[in-house]
Coordinates of C-alpha atoms and ligand atoms in Angstrom, one line a residue:
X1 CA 24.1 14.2 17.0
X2 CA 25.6 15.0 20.6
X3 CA 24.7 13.1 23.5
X4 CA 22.3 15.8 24.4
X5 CA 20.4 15.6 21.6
X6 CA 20.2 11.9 22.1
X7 CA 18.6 12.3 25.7
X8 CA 16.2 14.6 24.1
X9 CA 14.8 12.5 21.5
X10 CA 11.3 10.9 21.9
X11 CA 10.5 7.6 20.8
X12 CA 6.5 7.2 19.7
X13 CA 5.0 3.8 19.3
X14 CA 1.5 3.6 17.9
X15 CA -0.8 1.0 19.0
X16 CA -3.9 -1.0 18.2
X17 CA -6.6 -2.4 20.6
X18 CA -4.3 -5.6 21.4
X19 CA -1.2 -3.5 22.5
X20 CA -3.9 -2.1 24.9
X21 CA -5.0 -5.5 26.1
X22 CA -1.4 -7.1 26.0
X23 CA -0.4 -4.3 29.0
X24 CA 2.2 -3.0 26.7
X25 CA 2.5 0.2 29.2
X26 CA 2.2 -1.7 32.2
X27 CA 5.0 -4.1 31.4
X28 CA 7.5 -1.0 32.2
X29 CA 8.3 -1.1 29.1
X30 CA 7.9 2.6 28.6
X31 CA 11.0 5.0 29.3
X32 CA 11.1 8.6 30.3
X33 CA 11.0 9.5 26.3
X34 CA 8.7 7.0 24.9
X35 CA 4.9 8.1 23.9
X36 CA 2.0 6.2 22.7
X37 CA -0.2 7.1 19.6
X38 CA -3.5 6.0 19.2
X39 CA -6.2 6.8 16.1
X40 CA -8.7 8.2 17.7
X41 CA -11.2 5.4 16.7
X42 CA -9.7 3.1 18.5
X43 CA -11.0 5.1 22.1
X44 CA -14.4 4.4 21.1
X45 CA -14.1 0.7 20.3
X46 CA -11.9 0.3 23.2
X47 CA -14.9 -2.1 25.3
X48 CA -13.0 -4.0 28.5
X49 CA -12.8 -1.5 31.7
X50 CA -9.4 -2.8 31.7
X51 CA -8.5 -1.3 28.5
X52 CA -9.7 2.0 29.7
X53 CA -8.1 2.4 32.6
X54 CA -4.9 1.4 30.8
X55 CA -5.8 5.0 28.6
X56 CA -6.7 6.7 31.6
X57 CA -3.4 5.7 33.4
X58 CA -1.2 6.6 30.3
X59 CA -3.5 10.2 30.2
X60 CA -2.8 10.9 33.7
X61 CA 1.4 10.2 33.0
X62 CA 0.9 12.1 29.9
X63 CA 1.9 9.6 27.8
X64 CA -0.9 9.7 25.7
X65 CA -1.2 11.4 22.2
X66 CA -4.6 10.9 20.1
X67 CA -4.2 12.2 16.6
X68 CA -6.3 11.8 13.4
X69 CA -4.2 10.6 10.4
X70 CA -3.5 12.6 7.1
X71 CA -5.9 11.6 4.4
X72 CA -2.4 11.2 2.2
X73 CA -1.1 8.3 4.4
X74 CA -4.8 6.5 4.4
X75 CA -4.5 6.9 0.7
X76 CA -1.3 5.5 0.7
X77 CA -1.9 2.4 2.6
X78 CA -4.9 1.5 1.1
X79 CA -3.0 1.2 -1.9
X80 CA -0.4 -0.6 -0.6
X81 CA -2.6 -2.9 1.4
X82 CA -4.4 -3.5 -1.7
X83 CA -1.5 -4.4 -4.2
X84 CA 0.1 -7.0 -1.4
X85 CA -3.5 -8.6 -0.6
X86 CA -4.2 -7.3 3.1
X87 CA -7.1 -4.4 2.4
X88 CA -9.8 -6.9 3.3
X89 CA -7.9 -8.2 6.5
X90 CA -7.4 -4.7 7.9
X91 CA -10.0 -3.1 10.1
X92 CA -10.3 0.8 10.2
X93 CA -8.2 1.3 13.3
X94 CA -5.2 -1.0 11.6
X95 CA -5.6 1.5 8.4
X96 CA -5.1 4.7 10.9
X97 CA -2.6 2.9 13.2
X98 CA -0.6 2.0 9.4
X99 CA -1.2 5.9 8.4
X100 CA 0.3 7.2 11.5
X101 CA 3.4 5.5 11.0
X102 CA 4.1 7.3 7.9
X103 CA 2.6 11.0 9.5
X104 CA 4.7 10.3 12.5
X105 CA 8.4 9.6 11.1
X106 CA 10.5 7.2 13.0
X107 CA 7.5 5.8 14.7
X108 CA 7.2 2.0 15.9
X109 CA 3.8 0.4 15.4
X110 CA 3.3 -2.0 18.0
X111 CA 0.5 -4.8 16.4
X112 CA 0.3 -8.4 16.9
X113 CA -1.7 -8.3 13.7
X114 CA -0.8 -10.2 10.8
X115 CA -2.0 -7.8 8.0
X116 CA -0.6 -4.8 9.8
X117 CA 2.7 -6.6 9.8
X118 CA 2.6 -7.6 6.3
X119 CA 1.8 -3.8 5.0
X120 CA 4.5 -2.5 7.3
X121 CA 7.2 -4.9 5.4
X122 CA 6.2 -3.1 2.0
X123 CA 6.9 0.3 3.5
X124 CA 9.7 -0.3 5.7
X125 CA 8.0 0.2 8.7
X126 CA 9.3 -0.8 12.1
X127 CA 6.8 -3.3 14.1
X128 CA 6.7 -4.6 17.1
X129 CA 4.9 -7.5 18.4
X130 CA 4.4 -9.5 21.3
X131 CA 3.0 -12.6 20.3
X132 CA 3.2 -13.3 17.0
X133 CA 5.0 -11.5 13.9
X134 CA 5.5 -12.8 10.2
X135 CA 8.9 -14.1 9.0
X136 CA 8.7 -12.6 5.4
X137 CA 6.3 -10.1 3.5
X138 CA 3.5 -12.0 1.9
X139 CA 1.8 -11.6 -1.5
X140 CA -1.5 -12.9 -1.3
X141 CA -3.7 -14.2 -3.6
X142 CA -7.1 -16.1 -4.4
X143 CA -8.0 -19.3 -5.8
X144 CA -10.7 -20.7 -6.7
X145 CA -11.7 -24.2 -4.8
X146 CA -13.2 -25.2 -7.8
X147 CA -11.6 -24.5 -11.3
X148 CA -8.3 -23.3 -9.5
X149 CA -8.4 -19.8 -11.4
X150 CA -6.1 -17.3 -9.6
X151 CA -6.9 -13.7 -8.8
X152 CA -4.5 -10.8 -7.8
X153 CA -7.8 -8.6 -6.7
X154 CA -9.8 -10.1 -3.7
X155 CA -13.3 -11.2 -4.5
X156 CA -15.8 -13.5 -2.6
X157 CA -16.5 -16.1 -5.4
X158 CA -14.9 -17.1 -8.8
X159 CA -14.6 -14.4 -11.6
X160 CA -14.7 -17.6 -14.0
X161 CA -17.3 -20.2 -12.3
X162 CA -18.8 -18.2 -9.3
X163 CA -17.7 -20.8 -6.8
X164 CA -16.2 -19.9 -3.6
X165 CA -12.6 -18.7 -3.3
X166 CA -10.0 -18.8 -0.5
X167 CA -6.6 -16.8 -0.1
X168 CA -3.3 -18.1 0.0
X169 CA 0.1 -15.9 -0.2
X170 CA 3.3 -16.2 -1.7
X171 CA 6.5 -15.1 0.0
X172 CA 7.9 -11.9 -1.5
Ligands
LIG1 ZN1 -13.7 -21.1 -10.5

């Protein structure tokens, strides 16, 4: 690749609602080449008039790229997210956000969200974060508070005494 090339390329980062919030555009942090993603969801559950105006600014400089993930990359998070333990944890918008960085190749997720973290670390994703970020992948799992049965799958109660069940994780 010549230096040309390299001047030419253009970095996307897809974000989530706290990326928004955090000011992760205002912070300067955005060079000449750098574009931000976001699902389209995430517009409409975007509430503070702060958060909007951060859209509208990024719009006007546009910066701003909405796009709808392939139904191939939700399929294949969901699976992901559901062998390491995260599908509960992740809203809708952190499923799109995850799906976009497999559309969008080379792409940075920028999340401080545990879960979207996690499920990034299974598919070699690249996050960043600004506040807090997990040291290893995690496996989780369930246990039961009551008999101590284990489950892979996540359910609400015991499969083997129907009490109540909370998740741990195991580092991978
Ligand atoms: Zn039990």
């Amino acid at each position: 690749m010549n230096e040309n090339n390299d001047k030419e390329r253009l970095n996307y980062f897809i974000v989530d609602s706290t990326a928004i919030m955090h000011h992760f555009v205002l912070d300067g942090r955005l060079k000449e080449n750098d574009f931000l993603i976001i699902p389209e969801l995430l517009e409409i559950e975007l509430k503070s008039f702060e958060s909007k105006s951060v859209l509208t600014i990024l719009e006007a400089e546009g910066k701003l790229i909405r796009a709808t993930p392939s139904s191939e990359s939700l399929e294949r998070i969901i699976e992901i997210a559901k062998k390491s333990g995260d599908y509960g944890a992740l809203s809708k918008i952190d499923t799109q956000v995850l799906a976009l960085a497999l559309d969008f190749s080379d792409s940075v997720i920028y999340s401080d969200d545990n879960a979207v973290q996690n499920v990034s670390a299974f598919l070699k994703i690249k996050v960043v974060s600004q506040h807090f970020s997990i040291r290893h992948k995690r496996e989780y799992y369930w246990k039961c508070t009551v008999c101590g049965s284990k489950f892979s799958q996540e359910s609400k109660t015991c499969i083997d005494c129907g009490s109540p069940v909370k998740r741990f994780f195991k580092r991978k």
